[in-house]
Amino acid sequence: MTARLLCLLAAVAIAAAPAAPAPLKALIVDGQNNHSWKTTTPPLKKMIEATGLFTVEVATTPPKGGDMSVFRPDFKAYRVVVLNYNGDDWPEVTRDAFVDYVRRGGGVVVYHAADNAFAGWKEFNEITALGGWENRNELAGPMVRWRDGKMVLENKPGRAGHHGKQQPFQVVARNPQHPILRGLPETWMHVADELYDSMRGPAKNITLLATAWSDPANAGTGEQEPMLFTVAWGKGRIFHTMLGHGPEAISCAGFQATFTRGAEWAATGKVTQKPPPDFPGPKETRIRQP
Ligand code: ZN
């Protein structure tokens, strides 16, 4: 074969190679939180980027008490917005833009204490479906339980949002064929973390993906509490993870895989990421530095 022919074949091969798909755009929102957003946003960003599917930008609000009127991210430029924010109200124009983004089909990932935010914002609470603290009580809506093989809403009066001491706990898939969980072990040991219980909200259009047992010996409820779920709101897809109090909790390989798969699902409705070989099983925690 002549050099010239080889050259021609190479050129044809390059021309025939499928173009790399344009990366999906993700936006992490942070800037205020009763949690350490400064030490969780960088690893969250890294783990989303490591999928090779996304480019990730960060929108940081002014600090608490600052002039929030300048906070106007262009939500509609992104396929998924990851909420790592629990702080001052956004200006009305920004709240409206966020609601409009979700209504038109934008993806959202609600990460841990982001579901504490904005107790008085009706649409936000519908989008997150469950929230806690910030003076929420039974008026915020029911609690979500898993009993006798199905999801149950519980309306009894009481507080919204609580957790015991941080300790490792098992997470159990309740919808293992959902794209976010398909192919993963159905029970896995999560690293020491807060196990949120008694969360409340409108709780509409939830698909419950995974629960964890809240141990009364650790001030828990004795119920299977929702840990991972999706919400349908407008045309938008929402993935909500209650997990991930801080940098140690998000070093769990199980947290990372469900978080990045949830982000892809929220952005596209599909999951193309392969189940990772280090996903934890039912007994041992598995740490991965993002
Ligand atoms: Zn926390």
Short mmCIF file of N, CA and C in Angstrom, two decimals, residues 61-228:
data_model
loop_
_atom_site.label_atom_id
_atom_site.label_comp_id
_atom_site.label_asym_id
_atom_site.label_seq_id
_atom_site.Cartn_x
_atom_site.Cartn_y
_atom_site.Cartn_z
N THR A 61 -23.85 33.31 44.88
CA THR A 61 -24.64 34.49 45.27
C THR A 61 -23.77 35.42 46.13
N PRO A 62 -24.22 36.65 46.30
CA PRO A 62 -23.60 37.50 47.33
C PRO A 62 -23.74 36.82 48.69
N PRO A 63 -22.88 37.20 49.65
CA PRO A 63 -22.98 36.61 50.99
C PRO A 63 -24.28 37.04 51.69
N LYS A 64 -24.57 36.37 52.79
CA LYS A 64 -25.79 36.64 53.56
C LYS A 64 -25.93 38.14 53.83
N GLY A 65 -27.11 38.67 53.56
CA GLY A 65 -27.36 40.09 53.80
C GLY A 65 -26.88 40.99 52.68
N GLY A 66 -26.22 40.40 51.68
CA GLY A 66 -25.69 41.20 50.56
C GLY A 66 -26.79 41.60 49.59
N ASP A 67 -26.39 42.35 48.56
CA ASP A 67 -27.36 42.83 47.57
C ASP A 67 -27.69 41.71 46.59
N MET A 68 -28.80 41.01 46.86
CA MET A 68 -29.14 39.84 46.06
C MET A 68 -29.68 40.22 44.68
N SER A 69 -29.98 41.50 44.48
CA SER A 69 -30.58 41.89 43.19
C SER A 69 -29.63 41.64 42.02
N VAL A 70 -28.33 41.49 42.34
CA VAL A 70 -27.36 41.25 41.25
C VAL A 70 -27.30 39.78 40.85
N PHE A 71 -28.00 38.91 41.61
CA PHE A 71 -27.90 37.47 41.34
C PHE A 71 -28.95 37.08 40.30
N ARG A 72 -28.49 36.97 39.05
CA ARG A 72 -29.42 36.68 37.95
C ARG A 72 -28.80 35.70 36.97
N PRO A 73 -28.57 34.45 37.40
CA PRO A 73 -27.98 33.49 36.46
C PRO A 73 -28.94 33.20 35.31
N ASP A 74 -28.37 32.88 34.17
CA ASP A 74 -29.18 32.57 32.98
C ASP A 74 -29.50 31.07 33.00
N PHE A 75 -30.43 30.68 33.87
CA PHE A 75 -30.72 29.25 34.06
C PHE A 75 -30.97 28.53 32.73
N LYS A 76 -31.67 29.21 31.83
CA LYS A 76 -32.10 28.52 30.60
C LYS A 76 -30.93 28.14 29.69
N ALA A 77 -29.74 28.64 29.99
CA ALA A 77 -28.56 28.28 29.20
C ALA A 77 -28.01 26.91 29.60
N TYR A 78 -28.61 26.28 30.62
CA TYR A 78 -28.07 25.02 31.16
C TYR A 78 -29.08 23.89 31.01
N ARG A 79 -28.55 22.67 31.06
CA ARG A 79 -29.43 21.49 31.02
C ARG A 79 -29.76 21.00 32.42
N VAL A 80 -28.86 21.31 33.37
CA VAL A 80 -29.16 20.93 34.75
C VAL A 80 -28.60 21.99 35.69
N VAL A 81 -29.39 22.30 36.71
CA VAL A 81 -28.97 23.24 37.76
C VAL A 81 -28.87 22.44 39.06
N VAL A 82 -27.68 22.46 39.65
CA VAL A 82 -27.43 21.74 40.90
C VAL A 82 -27.51 22.74 42.05
N LEU A 83 -28.44 22.51 42.97
CA LEU A 83 -28.65 23.45 44.06
C LEU A 83 -27.83 23.05 45.28
N ASN A 84 -26.82 23.88 45.60
CA ASN A 84 -26.03 23.73 46.82
C ASN A 84 -26.18 25.03 47.61
N TYR A 85 -27.42 25.44 47.78
CA TYR A 85 -27.73 26.77 48.31
C TYR A 85 -28.83 26.70 49.35
N ASN A 86 -28.62 27.38 50.46
CA ASN A 86 -29.64 27.46 51.51
C ASN A 86 -29.42 28.80 52.19
N GLY A 87 -30.08 29.84 51.68
CA GLY A 87 -29.80 31.18 52.21
C GLY A 87 -30.88 32.19 51.88
N ASP A 88 -30.46 33.44 51.76
CA ASP A 88 -31.38 34.55 51.54
C ASP A 88 -32.22 34.32 50.28
N ASP A 89 -33.41 34.94 50.29
CA ASP A 89 -34.29 34.85 49.12
C ASP A 89 -33.63 35.45 47.89
N TRP A 90 -33.89 34.83 46.77
CA TRP A 90 -33.44 35.41 45.49
C TRP A 90 -34.43 36.50 45.09
N PRO A 91 -33.99 37.43 44.24
CA PRO A 91 -34.94 38.44 43.76
C PRO A 91 -36.04 37.78 42.92
N GLU A 92 -37.16 38.47 42.83
CA GLU A 92 -38.32 37.90 42.15
C GLU A 92 -37.99 37.51 40.71
N VAL A 93 -37.21 38.34 40.02
CA VAL A 93 -36.89 38.06 38.62
C VAL A 93 -36.11 36.74 38.51
N THR A 94 -35.28 36.44 39.50
CA THR A 94 -34.49 35.20 39.50
C THR A 94 -35.37 34.00 39.87
N ARG A 95 -36.25 34.21 40.83
CA ARG A 95 -37.19 33.13 41.18
C ARG A 95 -38.06 32.78 39.97
N ASP A 96 -38.56 33.81 39.30
CA ASP A 96 -39.41 33.57 38.13
C ASP A 96 -38.63 32.85 37.03
N ALA A 97 -37.36 33.24 36.85
CA ALA A 97 -36.54 32.61 35.79
C ALA A 97 -36.30 31.15 36.12
N PHE A 98 -36.11 30.84 37.39
CA PHE A 98 -35.88 29.44 37.80
C PHE A 98 -37.13 28.61 37.57
N VAL A 99 -38.28 29.14 38.00
CA VAL A 99 -39.55 28.42 37.82
C VAL A 99 -39.81 28.19 36.33
N ASP A 100 -39.57 29.22 35.54
CA ASP A 100 -39.79 29.12 34.10
C ASP A 100 -38.86 28.07 33.47
N TYR A 101 -37.63 28.07 33.94
CA TYR A 101 -36.63 27.08 33.47
C TYR A 101 -37.12 25.65 33.72
N VAL A 102 -37.61 25.39 34.92
CA VAL A 102 -38.07 24.03 35.25
C VAL A 102 -39.36 23.72 34.49
N ARG A 103 -40.25 24.70 34.44
CA ARG A 103 -41.53 24.47 33.76
C ARG A 103 -41.31 24.07 32.30
N ARG A 104 -40.29 24.64 31.68
CA ARG A 104 -40.03 24.37 30.26
C ARG A 104 -39.17 23.13 30.03
N GLY A 105 -38.79 22.46 31.12
CA GLY A 105 -38.08 21.19 30.92
C GLY A 105 -36.66 21.15 31.45
N GLY A 106 -36.26 22.17 32.19
CA GLY A 106 -34.91 22.18 32.76
C GLY A 106 -34.74 21.13 33.85
N GLY A 107 -33.53 20.63 33.97
CA GLY A 107 -33.21 19.64 34.99
C GLY A 107 -32.71 20.30 36.27
N VAL A 108 -33.00 19.66 37.40
CA VAL A 108 -32.55 20.18 38.69
C VAL A 108 -32.03 19.03 39.53
N VAL A 109 -30.91 19.27 40.22
CA VAL A 109 -30.47 18.34 41.27
C VAL A 109 -30.56 19.09 42.59
N VAL A 110 -31.34 18.55 43.52
CA VAL A 110 -31.47 19.12 44.86
C VAL A 110 -30.52 18.34 45.75
N TYR A 111 -29.52 19.05 46.28
CA TYR A 111 -28.45 18.39 47.02
C TYR A 111 -28.54 18.73 48.51
N HIS A 112 -28.80 17.72 49.33
CA HIS A 112 -28.78 17.80 50.79
C HIS A 112 -29.51 19.06 51.30
N ALA A 113 -28.83 19.98 51.97
CA ALA A 113 -29.50 21.08 52.66
C ALA A 113 -30.14 22.10 51.72
N ALA A 114 -29.95 21.95 50.40
CA ALA A 114 -30.68 22.82 49.48
C ALA A 114 -32.18 22.67 49.69
N ASP A 115 -32.59 21.53 50.23
CA ASP A 115 -34.03 21.33 50.46
C ASP A 115 -34.50 21.98 51.75
N ASN A 116 -33.60 22.63 52.46
CA ASN A 116 -34.02 23.45 53.62
C ASN A 116 -34.44 24.86 53.17
N ALA A 117 -34.01 25.24 51.99
CA ALA A 117 -34.14 26.64 51.56
C ALA A 117 -35.58 27.04 51.26
N PHE A 118 -35.81 28.33 51.27
CA PHE A 118 -37.01 28.95 50.70
C PHE A 118 -38.32 28.31 51.18
N ALA A 119 -38.49 28.24 52.49
CA ALA A 119 -39.70 27.58 53.03
C ALA A 119 -40.98 28.25 52.55
N GLY A 120 -40.91 29.54 52.22
CA GLY A 120 -42.12 30.26 51.83
C GLY A 120 -42.36 30.35 50.33
N TRP A 121 -41.54 29.71 49.54
CA TRP A 121 -41.66 29.82 48.06
C TRP A 121 -42.37 28.57 47.56
N LYS A 122 -43.64 28.77 47.17
CA LYS A 122 -44.52 27.64 46.84
C LYS A 122 -43.95 26.74 45.74
N GLU A 123 -43.58 27.33 44.62
CA GLU A 123 -43.12 26.50 43.49
C GLU A 123 -41.82 25.77 43.84
N PHE A 124 -40.94 26.43 44.57
CA PHE A 124 -39.68 25.79 44.94
C PHE A 124 -39.96 24.53 45.76
N ASN A 125 -40.91 24.64 46.69
CA ASN A 125 -41.24 23.49 47.53
C ASN A 125 -41.92 22.38 46.74
N GLU A 126 -42.66 22.75 45.70
CA GLU A 126 -43.23 21.72 44.81
C GLU A 126 -42.12 21.03 44.02
N ILE A 127 -41.12 21.81 43.61
CA ILE A 127 -40.02 21.26 42.80
C ILE A 127 -39.14 20.34 43.64
N THR A 128 -38.84 20.74 44.87
CA THR A 128 -38.03 19.87 45.74
C THR A 128 -38.87 18.74 46.33
N ALA A 129 -40.18 18.97 46.46
CA ALA A 129 -41.19 18.00 46.94
C ALA A 129 -41.13 17.76 48.45
N LEU A 130 -39.92 17.73 49.01
CA LEU A 130 -39.77 17.57 50.46
C LEU A 130 -38.70 18.55 50.94
N GLY A 131 -38.93 19.11 52.13
CA GLY A 131 -37.94 20.01 52.72
C GLY A 131 -37.96 19.87 54.22
N GLY A 132 -37.09 20.65 54.87
CA GLY A 132 -37.05 20.54 56.32
C GLY A 132 -36.55 21.82 56.97
N TRP A 133 -36.73 21.88 58.31
CA TRP A 133 -36.30 23.00 59.14
C TRP A 133 -36.95 24.31 58.68
N GLU A 134 -36.35 25.45 59.05
CA GLU A 134 -36.88 26.77 58.67
C GLU A 134 -38.35 26.91 59.08
N ASN A 135 -38.67 26.40 60.29
CA ASN A 135 -40.03 26.50 60.86
C ASN A 135 -41.08 25.72 60.08
N ARG A 136 -40.64 24.79 59.23
CA ARG A 136 -41.65 23.96 58.57
C ARG A 136 -42.29 23.02 59.61
N ASN A 137 -43.57 22.73 59.37
CA ASN A 137 -44.28 21.74 60.18
C ASN A 137 -45.31 21.06 59.28
N GLU A 138 -46.36 20.51 59.88
CA GLU A 138 -47.33 19.76 59.08
C GLU A 138 -47.99 20.62 57.99
N LEU A 139 -47.95 21.95 58.16
CA LEU A 139 -48.53 22.81 57.13
C LEU A 139 -47.74 22.74 55.82
N ALA A 140 -46.48 22.30 55.92
CA ALA A 140 -45.66 22.17 54.70
C ALA A 140 -46.11 20.98 53.86
N GLY A 141 -46.77 20.00 54.50
CA GLY A 141 -47.23 18.82 53.77
C GLY A 141 -46.87 17.55 54.52
N PRO A 142 -47.16 16.41 53.89
CA PRO A 142 -46.93 15.12 54.56
C PRO A 142 -45.47 14.69 54.53
N MET A 143 -45.19 13.67 55.30
CA MET A 143 -43.90 12.96 55.24
C MET A 143 -44.05 11.78 54.28
N VAL A 144 -42.94 11.33 53.75
CA VAL A 144 -42.94 10.18 52.83
C VAL A 144 -42.33 8.99 53.54
N ARG A 145 -43.06 7.89 53.57
CA ARG A 145 -42.56 6.65 54.16
C ARG A 145 -42.62 5.51 53.16
N TRP A 146 -41.82 4.48 53.43
CA TRP A 146 -41.89 3.25 52.64
C TRP A 146 -42.35 2.16 53.58
N ARG A 147 -43.58 1.68 53.35
CA ARG A 147 -44.13 0.64 54.24
C ARG A 147 -44.76 -0.45 53.39
N ASP A 148 -44.50 -1.69 53.78
CA ASP A 148 -45.10 -2.86 53.11
C ASP A 148 -44.92 -2.80 51.60
N GLY A 149 -43.72 -2.43 51.18
CA GLY A 149 -43.41 -2.48 49.75
C GLY A 149 -43.96 -1.34 48.93
N LYS A 150 -44.46 -0.30 49.58
CA LYS A 150 -44.90 0.85 48.77
C LYS A 150 -44.73 2.19 49.51
N MET A 151 -44.74 3.24 48.69
CA MET A 151 -44.60 4.59 49.25
C MET A 151 -45.92 5.02 49.88
N VAL A 152 -45.80 5.60 51.08
CA VAL A 152 -46.98 6.05 51.82
C VAL A 152 -46.74 7.49 52.26
N LEU A 153 -47.78 8.31 52.20
CA LEU A 153 -47.70 9.68 52.73
C LEU A 153 -48.29 9.70 54.13
N GLU A 154 -47.58 10.33 55.05
CA GLU A 154 -48.05 10.39 56.43
C GLU A 154 -48.28 11.84 56.84
N ASN A 155 -49.50 12.12 57.33
CA ASN A 155 -49.91 13.51 57.57
C ASN A 155 -49.87 13.96 59.03
N LYS A 156 -49.45 13.11 59.94
CA LYS A 156 -49.61 13.49 61.35
C LYS A 156 -48.81 14.76 61.67
N PRO A 157 -49.29 15.56 62.64
CA PRO A 157 -48.62 16.82 62.94
C PRO A 157 -47.21 16.63 63.48
N GLY A 158 -46.41 17.65 63.35
CA GLY A 158 -45.06 17.59 63.90
C GLY A 158 -44.08 18.40 63.09
N ARG A 159 -42.83 18.33 63.55
CA ARG A 159 -41.76 19.10 62.93
C ARG A 159 -41.45 18.54 61.53
N ALA A 160 -40.67 19.32 60.79
CA ALA A 160 -40.19 18.88 59.48
C ALA A 160 -38.68 19.01 59.49
N GLY A 161 -38.02 17.87 59.37
CA GLY A 161 -36.56 17.89 59.29
C GLY A 161 -35.89 17.60 60.60
N HIS A 162 -35.08 16.55 60.61
CA HIS A 162 -34.34 16.13 61.79
C HIS A 162 -33.32 15.10 61.34
N HIS A 163 -32.25 14.98 62.12
CA HIS A 163 -31.31 13.87 61.89
C HIS A 163 -30.60 13.56 63.19
N GLY A 164 -30.13 12.33 63.29
CA GLY A 164 -29.33 11.94 64.44
C GLY A 164 -27.86 12.23 64.19
N LYS A 165 -27.01 11.58 64.98
CA LYS A 165 -25.56 11.73 64.79
C LYS A 165 -25.16 11.14 63.45
N GLN A 166 -24.07 11.67 62.90
CA GLN A 166 -23.58 11.10 61.63
C GLN A 166 -22.99 9.73 61.88
N GLN A 167 -23.46 8.77 61.13
CA GLN A 167 -22.90 7.42 61.18
C GLN A 167 -23.17 6.75 59.84
N PRO A 168 -22.42 5.68 59.52
CA PRO A 168 -22.68 4.98 58.26
C PRO A 168 -24.07 4.32 58.32
N PHE A 169 -24.72 4.21 57.17
CA PHE A 169 -26.01 3.50 57.12
C PHE A 169 -26.23 2.92 55.74
N GLN A 170 -27.08 1.90 55.73
CA GLN A 170 -27.42 1.26 54.46
C GLN A 170 -28.48 2.06 53.72
N VAL A 171 -28.30 2.17 52.42
CA VAL A 171 -29.32 2.74 51.54
C VAL A 171 -29.86 1.59 50.69
N VAL A 172 -31.19 1.55 50.54
CA VAL A 172 -31.83 0.43 49.83
C VAL A 172 -32.63 0.95 48.65
N ALA A 173 -32.35 0.39 47.46
CA ALA A 173 -33.08 0.78 46.25
C ALA A 173 -34.52 0.31 46.36
N ARG A 174 -35.46 1.17 46.04
CA ARG A 174 -36.88 0.82 46.01
C ARG A 174 -37.43 0.82 44.60
N ASN A 175 -36.61 1.24 43.67
CA ASN A 175 -37.03 1.30 42.26
C ASN A 175 -35.78 0.98 41.43
N PRO A 176 -35.25 -0.25 41.60
CA PRO A 176 -33.92 -0.55 41.05
C PRO A 176 -33.83 -0.53 39.53
N GLN A 177 -34.99 -0.53 38.86
CA GLN A 177 -34.95 -0.47 37.39
C GLN A 177 -35.00 0.96 36.86
N HIS A 178 -35.11 1.94 37.75
CA HIS A 178 -35.06 3.33 37.29
C HIS A 178 -33.68 3.58 36.67
N PRO A 179 -33.59 4.35 35.58
CA PRO A 179 -32.29 4.57 34.93
C PRO A 179 -31.18 5.02 35.88
N ILE A 180 -31.52 5.78 36.91
CA ILE A 180 -30.47 6.26 37.83
C ILE A 180 -29.86 5.10 38.62
N LEU A 181 -30.65 4.06 38.89
CA LEU A 181 -30.17 2.96 39.74
C LEU A 181 -29.89 1.67 38.99
N ARG A 182 -30.33 1.59 37.74
CA ARG A 182 -30.24 0.32 37.02
C ARG A 182 -28.79 -0.17 36.95
N GLY A 183 -28.60 -1.42 37.35
CA GLY A 183 -27.26 -2.02 37.27
C GLY A 183 -26.42 -1.83 38.53
N LEU A 184 -26.91 -1.03 39.46
CA LEU A 184 -26.16 -0.82 40.71
C LEU A 184 -26.62 -1.84 41.76
N PRO A 185 -25.77 -2.14 42.75
CA PRO A 185 -26.22 -2.98 43.86
C PRO A 185 -27.48 -2.38 44.49
N GLU A 186 -28.40 -3.24 44.93
CA GLU A 186 -29.68 -2.73 45.43
C GLU A 186 -29.61 -2.30 46.90
N THR A 187 -28.55 -2.70 47.58
CA THR A 187 -28.33 -2.23 48.96
C THR A 187 -26.86 -1.84 49.06
N TRP A 188 -26.60 -0.66 49.58
CA TRP A 188 -25.21 -0.27 49.73
C TRP A 188 -24.98 0.49 51.02
N MET A 189 -23.74 0.40 51.50
CA MET A 189 -23.37 1.05 52.76
C MET A 189 -22.83 2.43 52.44
N HIS A 190 -23.53 3.44 52.94
CA HIS A 190 -23.15 4.83 52.74
C HIS A 190 -22.23 5.25 53.90
N VAL A 191 -21.25 6.10 53.62
CA VAL A 191 -20.31 6.52 54.68
C VAL A 191 -21.05 7.38 55.72
N ALA A 192 -20.37 7.65 56.83
CA ALA A 192 -21.00 8.41 57.92
C ALA A 192 -21.60 9.71 57.38
N ASP A 193 -22.87 9.91 57.68
CA ASP A 193 -23.60 11.07 57.14
C ASP A 193 -24.81 11.31 58.02
N GLU A 194 -25.43 12.47 57.82
CA GLU A 194 -26.71 12.71 58.46
C GLU A 194 -27.78 11.93 57.71
N LEU A 195 -28.63 11.26 58.45
CA LEU A 195 -29.77 10.57 57.84
C LEU A 195 -31.00 11.43 58.12
N TYR A 196 -31.38 12.23 57.11
CA TYR A 196 -32.53 13.12 57.28
C TYR A 196 -33.79 12.29 57.55
N ASP A 197 -34.58 12.77 58.52
CA ASP A 197 -35.88 12.14 58.73
C ASP A 197 -36.96 13.20 58.86
N SER A 198 -38.20 12.75 58.73
CA SER A 198 -39.38 13.60 58.94
C SER A 198 -39.41 14.82 58.02
N MET A 199 -38.88 14.67 56.83
CA MET A 199 -38.94 15.77 55.88
C MET A 199 -40.38 15.89 55.35
N ARG A 200 -40.80 17.11 55.06
CA ARG A 200 -42.18 17.35 54.63
C ARG A 200 -42.23 18.28 53.43
N GLY A 201 -43.30 18.14 52.68
CA GLY A 201 -43.49 19.05 51.56
C GLY A 201 -44.72 18.64 50.79
N PRO A 202 -44.98 19.30 49.67
CA PRO A 202 -46.14 18.91 48.86
C PRO A 202 -46.09 17.42 48.47
N ALA A 203 -44.88 16.89 48.26
CA ALA A 203 -44.69 15.44 48.03
C ALA A 203 -45.50 14.94 46.85
N LYS A 204 -45.64 15.76 45.82
CA LYS A 204 -46.41 15.35 44.63
C LYS A 204 -45.47 14.91 43.52
N ASN A 205 -45.94 13.94 42.73
CA ASN A 205 -45.20 13.48 41.54
C ASN A 205 -43.79 12.99 41.88
N ILE A 206 -43.70 12.31 43.02
CA ILE A 206 -42.44 11.71 43.46
C ILE A 206 -42.33 10.30 42.93
N THR A 207 -41.15 9.94 42.42
CA THR A 207 -40.79 8.54 42.22
C THR A 207 -39.71 8.23 43.23
N LEU A 208 -40.04 7.41 44.21
CA LEU A 208 -39.09 7.12 45.28
C LEU A 208 -38.07 6.10 44.79
N LEU A 209 -36.80 6.46 44.85
CA LEU A 209 -35.75 5.58 44.35
C LEU A 209 -35.08 4.77 45.45
N ALA A 210 -34.82 5.39 46.60
CA ALA A 210 -34.08 4.68 47.64
C ALA A 210 -34.41 5.25 49.01
N THR A 211 -34.38 4.38 50.01
CA THR A 211 -34.68 4.79 51.39
C THR A 211 -33.57 4.30 52.32
N ALA A 212 -33.60 4.78 53.55
CA ALA A 212 -32.70 4.28 54.60
C ALA A 212 -33.48 4.23 55.90
N TRP A 213 -33.15 3.26 56.71
CA TRP A 213 -33.86 3.08 57.97
C TRP A 213 -33.30 4.02 59.02
N SER A 214 -34.22 4.80 59.60
CA SER A 214 -33.85 5.80 60.60
C SER A 214 -33.93 5.13 61.97
N ASP A 215 -32.77 4.90 62.56
CA ASP A 215 -32.64 4.05 63.75
C ASP A 215 -33.06 4.81 65.02
N PRO A 216 -34.07 4.32 65.74
CA PRO A 216 -34.47 5.00 66.98
C PRO A 216 -33.32 5.09 67.99
N ALA A 217 -32.35 4.16 67.92
CA ALA A 217 -31.20 4.23 68.84
C ALA A 217 -30.32 5.43 68.53
N ASN A 218 -30.51 6.03 67.36
CA ASN A 218 -29.79 7.26 66.99
C ASN A 218 -30.79 8.40 66.81
N ALA A 219 -31.79 8.43 67.69
CA ALA A 219 -32.81 9.50 67.71
C ALA A 219 -33.67 9.51 66.44
N GLY A 220 -33.69 8.39 65.72
CA GLY A 220 -34.45 8.34 64.46
C GLY A 220 -35.90 7.93 64.65
N THR A 221 -36.60 7.77 63.53
CA THR A 221 -38.05 7.58 63.54
C THR A 221 -38.48 6.11 63.50
N GLY A 222 -37.55 5.19 63.23
CA GLY A 222 -37.94 3.80 63.04
C GLY A 222 -38.62 3.57 61.70
N GLU A 223 -38.56 4.56 60.81
CA GLU A 223 -39.18 4.47 59.49
C GLU A 223 -38.10 4.35 58.41
N GLN A 224 -38.50 3.82 57.25
CA GLN A 224 -37.68 3.90 56.06
C GLN A 224 -37.88 5.31 55.49
N GLU A 225 -36.84 6.12 55.59
CA GLU A 225 -36.93 7.53 55.18
C GLU A 225 -36.44 7.69 53.74
N PRO A 226 -37.06 8.58 52.97
CA PRO A 226 -36.61 8.79 51.58
C PRO A 226 -35.21 9.39 51.52
N MET A 227 -34.34 8.80 50.73
CA MET A 227 -32.98 9.32 50.55
C MET A 227 -32.76 9.85 49.14
N LEU A 228 -33.25 9.10 48.15
CA LEU A 228 -33.11 9.49 46.74
C LEU A 228 -34.48 9.39 46.09
#
